[in-house]
PDB file of C-alpha atoms in Angstrom:
ATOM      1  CA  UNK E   1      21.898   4.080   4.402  1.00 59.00           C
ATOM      2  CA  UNK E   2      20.367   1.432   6.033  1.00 76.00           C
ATOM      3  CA  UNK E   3      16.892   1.370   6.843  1.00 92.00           C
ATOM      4  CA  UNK E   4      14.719   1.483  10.360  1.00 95.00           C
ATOM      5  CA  UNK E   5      15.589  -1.742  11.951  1.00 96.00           C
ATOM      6  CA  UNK E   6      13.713  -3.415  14.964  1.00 97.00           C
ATOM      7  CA  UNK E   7      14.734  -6.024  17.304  1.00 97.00           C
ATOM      8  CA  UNK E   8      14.143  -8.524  17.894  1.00 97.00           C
ATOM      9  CA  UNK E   9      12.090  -9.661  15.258  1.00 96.00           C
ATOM     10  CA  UNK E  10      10.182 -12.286  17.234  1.00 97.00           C
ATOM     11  CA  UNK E  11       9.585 -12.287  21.148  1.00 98.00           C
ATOM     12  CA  UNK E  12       7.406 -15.271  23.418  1.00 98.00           C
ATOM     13  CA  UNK E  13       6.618 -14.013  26.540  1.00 98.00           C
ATOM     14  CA  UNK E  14       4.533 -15.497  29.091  1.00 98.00           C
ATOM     15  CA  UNK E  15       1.326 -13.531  30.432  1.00 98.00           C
ATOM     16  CA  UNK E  16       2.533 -11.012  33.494  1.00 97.00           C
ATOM     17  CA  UNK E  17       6.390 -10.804  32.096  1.00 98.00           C
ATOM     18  CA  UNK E  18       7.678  -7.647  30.214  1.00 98.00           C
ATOM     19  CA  UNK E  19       8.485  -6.937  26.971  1.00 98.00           C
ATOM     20  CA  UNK E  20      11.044  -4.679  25.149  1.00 98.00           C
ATOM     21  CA  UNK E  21      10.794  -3.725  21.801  1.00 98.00           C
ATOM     22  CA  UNK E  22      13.791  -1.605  20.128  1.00 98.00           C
ATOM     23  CA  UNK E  23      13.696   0.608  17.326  1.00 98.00           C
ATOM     24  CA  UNK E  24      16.782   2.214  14.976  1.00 97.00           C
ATOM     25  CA  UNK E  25      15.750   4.943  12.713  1.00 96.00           C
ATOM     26  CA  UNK E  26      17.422   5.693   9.439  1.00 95.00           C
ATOM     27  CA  UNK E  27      20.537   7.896   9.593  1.00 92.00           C
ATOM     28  CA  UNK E  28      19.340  11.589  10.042  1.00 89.00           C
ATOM     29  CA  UNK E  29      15.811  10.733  10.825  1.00 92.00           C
ATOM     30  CA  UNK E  30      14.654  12.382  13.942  1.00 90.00           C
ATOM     31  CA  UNK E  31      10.936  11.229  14.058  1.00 93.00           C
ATOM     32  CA  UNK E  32       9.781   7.630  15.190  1.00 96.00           C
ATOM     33  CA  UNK E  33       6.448   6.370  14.993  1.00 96.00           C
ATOM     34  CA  UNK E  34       4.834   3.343  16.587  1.00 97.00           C
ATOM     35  CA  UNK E  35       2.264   0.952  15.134  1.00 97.00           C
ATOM     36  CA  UNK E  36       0.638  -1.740  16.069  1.00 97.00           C
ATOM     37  CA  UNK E  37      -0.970  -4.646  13.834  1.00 94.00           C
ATOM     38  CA  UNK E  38      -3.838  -6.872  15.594  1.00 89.00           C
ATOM     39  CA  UNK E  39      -4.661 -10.147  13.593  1.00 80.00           C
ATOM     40  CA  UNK E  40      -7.095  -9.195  10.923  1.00 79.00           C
ATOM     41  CA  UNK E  41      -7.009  -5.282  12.120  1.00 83.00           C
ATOM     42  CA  UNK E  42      -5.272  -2.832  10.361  1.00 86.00           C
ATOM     43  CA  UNK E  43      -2.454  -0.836  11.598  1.00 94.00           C
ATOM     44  CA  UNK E  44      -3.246   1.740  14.251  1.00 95.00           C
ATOM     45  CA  UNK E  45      -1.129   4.273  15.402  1.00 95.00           C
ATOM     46  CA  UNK E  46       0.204   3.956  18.500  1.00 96.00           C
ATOM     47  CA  UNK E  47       3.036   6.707  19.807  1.00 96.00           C
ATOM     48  CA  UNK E  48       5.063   9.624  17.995  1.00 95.00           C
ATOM     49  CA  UNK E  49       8.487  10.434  18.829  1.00 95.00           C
ATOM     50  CA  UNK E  50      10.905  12.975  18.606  1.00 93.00           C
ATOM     51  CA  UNK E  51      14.515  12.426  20.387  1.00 89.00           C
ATOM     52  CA  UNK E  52      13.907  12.997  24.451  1.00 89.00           C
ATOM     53  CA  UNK E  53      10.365  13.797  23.777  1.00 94.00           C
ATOM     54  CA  UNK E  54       6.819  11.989  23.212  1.00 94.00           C
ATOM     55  CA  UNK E  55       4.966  14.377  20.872  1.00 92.00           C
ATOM     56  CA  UNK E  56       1.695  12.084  20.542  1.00 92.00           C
ATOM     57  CA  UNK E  57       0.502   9.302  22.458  1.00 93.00           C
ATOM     58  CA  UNK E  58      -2.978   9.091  21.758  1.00 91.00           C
ATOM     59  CA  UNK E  59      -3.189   5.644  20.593  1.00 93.00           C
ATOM     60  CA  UNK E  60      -1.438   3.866  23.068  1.00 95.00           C
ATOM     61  CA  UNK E  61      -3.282   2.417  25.926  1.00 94.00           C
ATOM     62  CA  UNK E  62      -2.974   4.268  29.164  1.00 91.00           C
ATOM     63  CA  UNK E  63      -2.023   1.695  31.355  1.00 95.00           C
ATOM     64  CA  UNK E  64       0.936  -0.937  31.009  1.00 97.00           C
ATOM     65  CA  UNK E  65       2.648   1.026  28.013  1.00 98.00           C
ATOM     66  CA  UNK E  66       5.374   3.161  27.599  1.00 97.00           C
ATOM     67  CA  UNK E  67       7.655   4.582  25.065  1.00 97.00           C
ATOM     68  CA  UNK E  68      11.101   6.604  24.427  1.00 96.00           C
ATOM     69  CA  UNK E  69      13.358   7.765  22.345  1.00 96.00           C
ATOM     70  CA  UNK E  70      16.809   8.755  23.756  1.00 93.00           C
ATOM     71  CA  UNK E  71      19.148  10.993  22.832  1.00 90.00           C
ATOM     72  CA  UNK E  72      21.022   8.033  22.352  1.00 90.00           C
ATOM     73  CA  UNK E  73      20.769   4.825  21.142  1.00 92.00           C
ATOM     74  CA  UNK E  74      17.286   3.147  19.933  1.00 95.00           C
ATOM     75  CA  UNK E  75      13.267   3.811  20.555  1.00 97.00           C
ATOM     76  CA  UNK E  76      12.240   1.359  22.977  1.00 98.00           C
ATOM     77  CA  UNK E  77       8.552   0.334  23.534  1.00 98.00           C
ATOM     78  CA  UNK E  78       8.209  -0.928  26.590  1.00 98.00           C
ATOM     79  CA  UNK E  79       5.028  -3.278  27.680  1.00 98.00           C
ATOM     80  CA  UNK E  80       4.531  -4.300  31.280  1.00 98.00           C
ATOM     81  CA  UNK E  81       2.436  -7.241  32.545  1.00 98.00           C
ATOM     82  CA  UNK E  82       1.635  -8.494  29.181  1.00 98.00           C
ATOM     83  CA  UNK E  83      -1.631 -10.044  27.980  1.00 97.00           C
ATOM     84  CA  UNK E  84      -2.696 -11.908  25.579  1.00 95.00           C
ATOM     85  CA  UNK E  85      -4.693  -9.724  23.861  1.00 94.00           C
ATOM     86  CA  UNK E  86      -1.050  -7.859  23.445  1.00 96.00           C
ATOM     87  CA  UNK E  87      -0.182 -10.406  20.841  1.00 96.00           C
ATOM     88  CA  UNK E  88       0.215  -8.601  17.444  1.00 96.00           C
ATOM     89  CA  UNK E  89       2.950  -6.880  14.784  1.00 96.00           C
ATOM     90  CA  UNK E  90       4.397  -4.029  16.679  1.00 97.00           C
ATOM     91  CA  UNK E  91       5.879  -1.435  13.841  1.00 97.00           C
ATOM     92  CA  UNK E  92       8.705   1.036  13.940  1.00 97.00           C
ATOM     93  CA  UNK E  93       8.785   4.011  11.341  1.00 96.00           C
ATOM     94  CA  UNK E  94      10.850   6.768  10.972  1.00 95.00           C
ATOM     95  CA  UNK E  95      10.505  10.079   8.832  1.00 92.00           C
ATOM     96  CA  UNK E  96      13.014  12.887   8.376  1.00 89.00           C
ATOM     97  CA  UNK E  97       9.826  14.836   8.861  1.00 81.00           C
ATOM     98  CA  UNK E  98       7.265  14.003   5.754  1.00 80.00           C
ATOM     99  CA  UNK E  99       7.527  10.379   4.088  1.00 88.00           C
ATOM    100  CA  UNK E 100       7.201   7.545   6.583  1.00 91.00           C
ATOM    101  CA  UNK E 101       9.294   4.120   6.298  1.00 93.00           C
ATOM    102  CA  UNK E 102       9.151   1.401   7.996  1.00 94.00           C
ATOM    103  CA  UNK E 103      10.441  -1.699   9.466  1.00 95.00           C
ATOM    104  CA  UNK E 104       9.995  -5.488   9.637  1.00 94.00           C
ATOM    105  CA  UNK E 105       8.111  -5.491  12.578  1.00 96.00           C
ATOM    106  CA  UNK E 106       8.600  -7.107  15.830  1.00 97.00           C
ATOM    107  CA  UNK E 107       5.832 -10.411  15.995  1.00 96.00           C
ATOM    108  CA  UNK E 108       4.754 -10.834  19.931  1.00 97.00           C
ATOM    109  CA  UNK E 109       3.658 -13.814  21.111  1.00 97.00           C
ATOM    110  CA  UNK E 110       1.979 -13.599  24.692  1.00 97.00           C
ATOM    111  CA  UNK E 111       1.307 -17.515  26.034  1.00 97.00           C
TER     112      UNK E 111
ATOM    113  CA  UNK U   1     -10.307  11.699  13.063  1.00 80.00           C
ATOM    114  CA  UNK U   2      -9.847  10.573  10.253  1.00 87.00           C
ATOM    115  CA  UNK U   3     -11.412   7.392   8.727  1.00 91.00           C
ATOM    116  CA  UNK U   4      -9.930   5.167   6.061  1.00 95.00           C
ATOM    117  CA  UNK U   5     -11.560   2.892   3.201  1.00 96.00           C
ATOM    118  CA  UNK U   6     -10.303   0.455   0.876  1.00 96.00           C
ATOM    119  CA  UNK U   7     -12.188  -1.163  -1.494  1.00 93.00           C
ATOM    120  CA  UNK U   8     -12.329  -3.937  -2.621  1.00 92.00           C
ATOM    121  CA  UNK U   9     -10.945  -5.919   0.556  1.00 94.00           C
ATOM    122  CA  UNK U  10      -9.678  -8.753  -2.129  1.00 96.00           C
ATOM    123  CA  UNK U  11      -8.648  -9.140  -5.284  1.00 96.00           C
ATOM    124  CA  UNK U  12      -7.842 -11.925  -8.194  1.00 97.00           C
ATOM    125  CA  UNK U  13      -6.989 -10.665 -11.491  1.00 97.00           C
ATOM    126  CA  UNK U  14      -5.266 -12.521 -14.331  1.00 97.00           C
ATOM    127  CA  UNK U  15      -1.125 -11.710 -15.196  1.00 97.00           C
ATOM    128  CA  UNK U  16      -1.258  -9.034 -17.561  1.00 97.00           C
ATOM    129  CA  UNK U  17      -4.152  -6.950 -16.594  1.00 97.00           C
ATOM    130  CA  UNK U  18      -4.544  -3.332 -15.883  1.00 97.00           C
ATOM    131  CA  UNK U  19      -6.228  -2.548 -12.292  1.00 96.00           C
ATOM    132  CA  UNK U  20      -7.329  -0.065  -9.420  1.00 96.00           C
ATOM    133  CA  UNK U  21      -7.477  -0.182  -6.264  1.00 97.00           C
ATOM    134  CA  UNK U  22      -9.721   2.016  -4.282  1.00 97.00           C
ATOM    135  CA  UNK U  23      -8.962   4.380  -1.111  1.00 97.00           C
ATOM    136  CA  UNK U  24     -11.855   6.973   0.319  1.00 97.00           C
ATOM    137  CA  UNK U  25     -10.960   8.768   3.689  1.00 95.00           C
ATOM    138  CA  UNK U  26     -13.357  11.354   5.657  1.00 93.00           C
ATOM    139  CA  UNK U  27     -11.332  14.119   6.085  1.00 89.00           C
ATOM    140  CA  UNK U  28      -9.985  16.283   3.432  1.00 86.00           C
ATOM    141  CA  UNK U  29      -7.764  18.071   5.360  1.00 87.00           C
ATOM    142  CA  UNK U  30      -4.732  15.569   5.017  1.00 90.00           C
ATOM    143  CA  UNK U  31      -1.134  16.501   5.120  1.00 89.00           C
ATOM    144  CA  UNK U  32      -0.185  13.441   2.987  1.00 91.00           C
ATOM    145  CA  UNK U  33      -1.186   9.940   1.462  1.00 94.00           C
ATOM    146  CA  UNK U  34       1.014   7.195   1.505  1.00 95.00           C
ATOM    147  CA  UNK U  35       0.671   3.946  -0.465  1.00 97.00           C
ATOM    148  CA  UNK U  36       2.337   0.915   0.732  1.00 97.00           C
ATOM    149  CA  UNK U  37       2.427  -3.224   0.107  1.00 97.00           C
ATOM    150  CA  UNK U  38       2.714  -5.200   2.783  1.00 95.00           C
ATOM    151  CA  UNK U  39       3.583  -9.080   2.079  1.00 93.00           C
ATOM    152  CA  UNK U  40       3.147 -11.537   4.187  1.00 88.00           C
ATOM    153  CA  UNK U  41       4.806 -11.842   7.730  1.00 84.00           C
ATOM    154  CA  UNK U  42       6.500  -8.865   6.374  1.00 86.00           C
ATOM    155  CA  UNK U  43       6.766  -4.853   7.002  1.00 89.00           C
ATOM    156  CA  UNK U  44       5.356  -2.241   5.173  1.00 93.00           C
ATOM    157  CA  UNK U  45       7.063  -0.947   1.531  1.00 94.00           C
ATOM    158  CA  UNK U  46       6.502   2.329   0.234  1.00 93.00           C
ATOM    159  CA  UNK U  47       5.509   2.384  -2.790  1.00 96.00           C
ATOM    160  CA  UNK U  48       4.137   6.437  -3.262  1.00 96.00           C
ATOM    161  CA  UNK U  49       3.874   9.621  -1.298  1.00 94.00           C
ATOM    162  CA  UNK U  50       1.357  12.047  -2.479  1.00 94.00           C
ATOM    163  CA  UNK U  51       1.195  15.404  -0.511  1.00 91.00           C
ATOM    164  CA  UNK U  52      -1.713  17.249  -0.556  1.00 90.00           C
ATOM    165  CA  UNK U  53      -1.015  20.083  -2.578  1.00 91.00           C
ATOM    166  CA  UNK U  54      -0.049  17.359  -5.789  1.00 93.00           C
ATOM    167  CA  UNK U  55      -2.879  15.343  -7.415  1.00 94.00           C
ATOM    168  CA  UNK U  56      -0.637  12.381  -8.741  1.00 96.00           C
ATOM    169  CA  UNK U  57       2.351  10.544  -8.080  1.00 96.00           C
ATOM    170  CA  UNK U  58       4.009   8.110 -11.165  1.00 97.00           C
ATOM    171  CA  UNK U  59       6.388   5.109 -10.077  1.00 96.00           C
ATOM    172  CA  UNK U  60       7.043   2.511 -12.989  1.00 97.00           C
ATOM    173  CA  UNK U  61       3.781   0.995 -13.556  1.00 97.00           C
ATOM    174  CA  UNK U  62       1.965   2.123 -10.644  1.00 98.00           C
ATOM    175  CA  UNK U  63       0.502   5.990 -10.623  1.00 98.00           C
ATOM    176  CA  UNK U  64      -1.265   7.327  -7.431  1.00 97.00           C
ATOM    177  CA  UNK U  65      -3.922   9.911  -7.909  1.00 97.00           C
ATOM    178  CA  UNK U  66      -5.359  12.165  -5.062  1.00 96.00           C
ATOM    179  CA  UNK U  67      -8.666  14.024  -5.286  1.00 95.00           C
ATOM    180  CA  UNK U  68      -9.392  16.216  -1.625  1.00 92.00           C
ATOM    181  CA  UNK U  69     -12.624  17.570  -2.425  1.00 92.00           C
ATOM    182  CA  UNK U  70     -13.968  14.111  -3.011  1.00 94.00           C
ATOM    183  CA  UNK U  71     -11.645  12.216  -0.095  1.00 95.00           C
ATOM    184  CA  UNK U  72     -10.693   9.787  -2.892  1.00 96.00           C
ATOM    185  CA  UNK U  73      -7.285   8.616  -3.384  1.00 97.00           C
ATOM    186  CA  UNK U  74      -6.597   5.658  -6.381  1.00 97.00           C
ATOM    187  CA  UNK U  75      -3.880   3.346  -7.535  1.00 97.00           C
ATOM    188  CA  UNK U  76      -3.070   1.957 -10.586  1.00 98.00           C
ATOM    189  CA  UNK U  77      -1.484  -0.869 -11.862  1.00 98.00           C
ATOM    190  CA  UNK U  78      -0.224  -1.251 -15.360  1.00 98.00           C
ATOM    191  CA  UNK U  79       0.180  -4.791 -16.617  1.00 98.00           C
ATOM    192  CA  UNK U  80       0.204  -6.790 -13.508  1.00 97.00           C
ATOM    193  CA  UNK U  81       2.186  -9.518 -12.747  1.00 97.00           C
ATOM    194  CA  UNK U  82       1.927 -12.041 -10.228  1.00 97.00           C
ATOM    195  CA  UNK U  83       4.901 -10.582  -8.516  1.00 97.00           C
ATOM    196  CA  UNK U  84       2.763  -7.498  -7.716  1.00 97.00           C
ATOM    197  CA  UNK U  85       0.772 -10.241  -5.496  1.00 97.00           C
ATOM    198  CA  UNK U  86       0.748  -8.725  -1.883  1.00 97.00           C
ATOM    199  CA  UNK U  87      -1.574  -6.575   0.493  1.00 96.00           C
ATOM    200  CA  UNK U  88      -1.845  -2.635  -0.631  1.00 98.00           C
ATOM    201  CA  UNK U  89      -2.601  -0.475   2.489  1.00 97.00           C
ATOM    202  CA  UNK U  90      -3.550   2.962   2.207  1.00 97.00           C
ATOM    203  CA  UNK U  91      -2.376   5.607   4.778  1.00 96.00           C
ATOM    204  CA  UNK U  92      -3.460   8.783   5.520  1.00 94.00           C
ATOM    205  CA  UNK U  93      -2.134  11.444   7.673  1.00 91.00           C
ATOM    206  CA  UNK U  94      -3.149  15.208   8.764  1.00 85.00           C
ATOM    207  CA  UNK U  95      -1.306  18.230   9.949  1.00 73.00           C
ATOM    208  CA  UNK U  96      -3.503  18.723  13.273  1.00 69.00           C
ATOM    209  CA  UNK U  97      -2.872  15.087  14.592  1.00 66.00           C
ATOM    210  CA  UNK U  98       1.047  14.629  14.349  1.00 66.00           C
ATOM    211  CA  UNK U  99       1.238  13.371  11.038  1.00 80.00           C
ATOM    212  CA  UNK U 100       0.435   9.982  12.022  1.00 89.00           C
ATOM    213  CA  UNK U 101      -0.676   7.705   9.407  1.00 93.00           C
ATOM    214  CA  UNK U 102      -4.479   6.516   9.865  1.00 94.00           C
ATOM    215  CA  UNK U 103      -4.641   3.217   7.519  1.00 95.00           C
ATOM    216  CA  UNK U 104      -7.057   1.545   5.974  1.00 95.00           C
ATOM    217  CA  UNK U 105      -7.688  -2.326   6.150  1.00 94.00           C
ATOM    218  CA  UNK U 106      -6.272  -3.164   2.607  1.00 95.00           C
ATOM    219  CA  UNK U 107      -6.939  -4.715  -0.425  1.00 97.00           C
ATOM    220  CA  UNK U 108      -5.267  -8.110  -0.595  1.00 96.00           C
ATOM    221  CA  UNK U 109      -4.292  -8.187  -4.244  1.00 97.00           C
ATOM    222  CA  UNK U 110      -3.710 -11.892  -6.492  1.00 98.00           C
ATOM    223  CA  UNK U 111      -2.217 -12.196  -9.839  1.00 97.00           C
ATOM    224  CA  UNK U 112      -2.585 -15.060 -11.403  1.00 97.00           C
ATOM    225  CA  UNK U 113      -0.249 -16.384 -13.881  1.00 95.00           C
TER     226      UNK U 113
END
């Protein structure tokens, strides 16, 4: 069983352009969670998933962020009009409903 | 909401020693505590899952303890080894706010041969 990749694993974007982050949970896992990583922060939650539905979102910022999770194919995070202050370790986890694991991370760069 | 603690924030022990690392969180109403170590540039391994009806968790040389009433939550570390070197993050989560973890900062661990 493989486990909760993310892709890419390193994205540059320029301030005002968009930026995708994808998300595969382990086989048979039906709940995603989002993190995010700040330098020198901790991780803070961000957005929990369940397929075709957000279930929490109170840790993502209101404007310029999205997420999904379809009924097929990958969790996307989706960040419009990036910042700089958007660069950080975004964080994919996935839980067949207790334990949490996670994946590399996705490192944004925002020049 | 909950809050989490770690201390100490860093750590440098000597190969071979026994040590602790130190997790508080405010409220005792948790679904679960997760351990994890984090190296660097990397994602997050999980290294024990303690739900809140147990009070310890064993894994090789490390054992997790939980104590609710005091929002205290331990690890331990048998015979270190400078391969145990990394960042150890504490996670919390609770029933009422979707399971999501609430982490602390971490305790940047150093073994020293």
């Amino acid at each position: 069983n493989a486990g909760v990749m993310q892709n890419p694993r390193h994205l540059v974007r320029r301030r005002g352009q968009e930026a995708r982050l994808r998300c595969s949970p382990m086989k048979g896992h039906s709940h995603v969670y989002w993190y995010r990583q700040l330098p020198e922060e901790g991780l803070k939650f961000m957005v929990y998933l369940q397929k075709e539905n957000i279930i929490d979102e109170s840790g993502m910022p209101k404007e310029r962020f999205s997420a999904e999770f379809p009924k097929e194919g990958p969790s996307i995070l989706r960040i419009q009009q990036v910042v700089r202050g958007d660069s950080a370790a975004y964080f994919c986890a996935s839980s067949p409903g207790d334990e949490q694991y996670f994946g590399p991370g996705t490192r944004l760069t925002v020049t | 909401k909950q809050e989490v603690t770690q201390i100490p924030a860093a750590l440098s022990v000597p190969e071979g020693e026994n040590l602790v690392l130190n997790c508080s969180f405010t409220d005792s109403a948790i679904y679960n505590l997760q351990w994890f170590r984090q190296d660097p540039g990397k994602g997050l391994t999980s290294l024990l899952l303690i739900q809140s009806s147990q009070r310890e968790q064993t894994s090789g040389r490390l054992n997790a303890s939980l104590d609710k009433s005091s929002g205290r939550s331990t690890l331990y570390i048998a015979a270190s080894q400078p391969g145990d070197s990394a960042t150890y993050l504490c996670a919390a989560s609770n029933s009422n706010s979707g399971y999501a973890l609430n982490f602390g900062k971490g305790t940047s661990l150093l073994v020293t041969p």
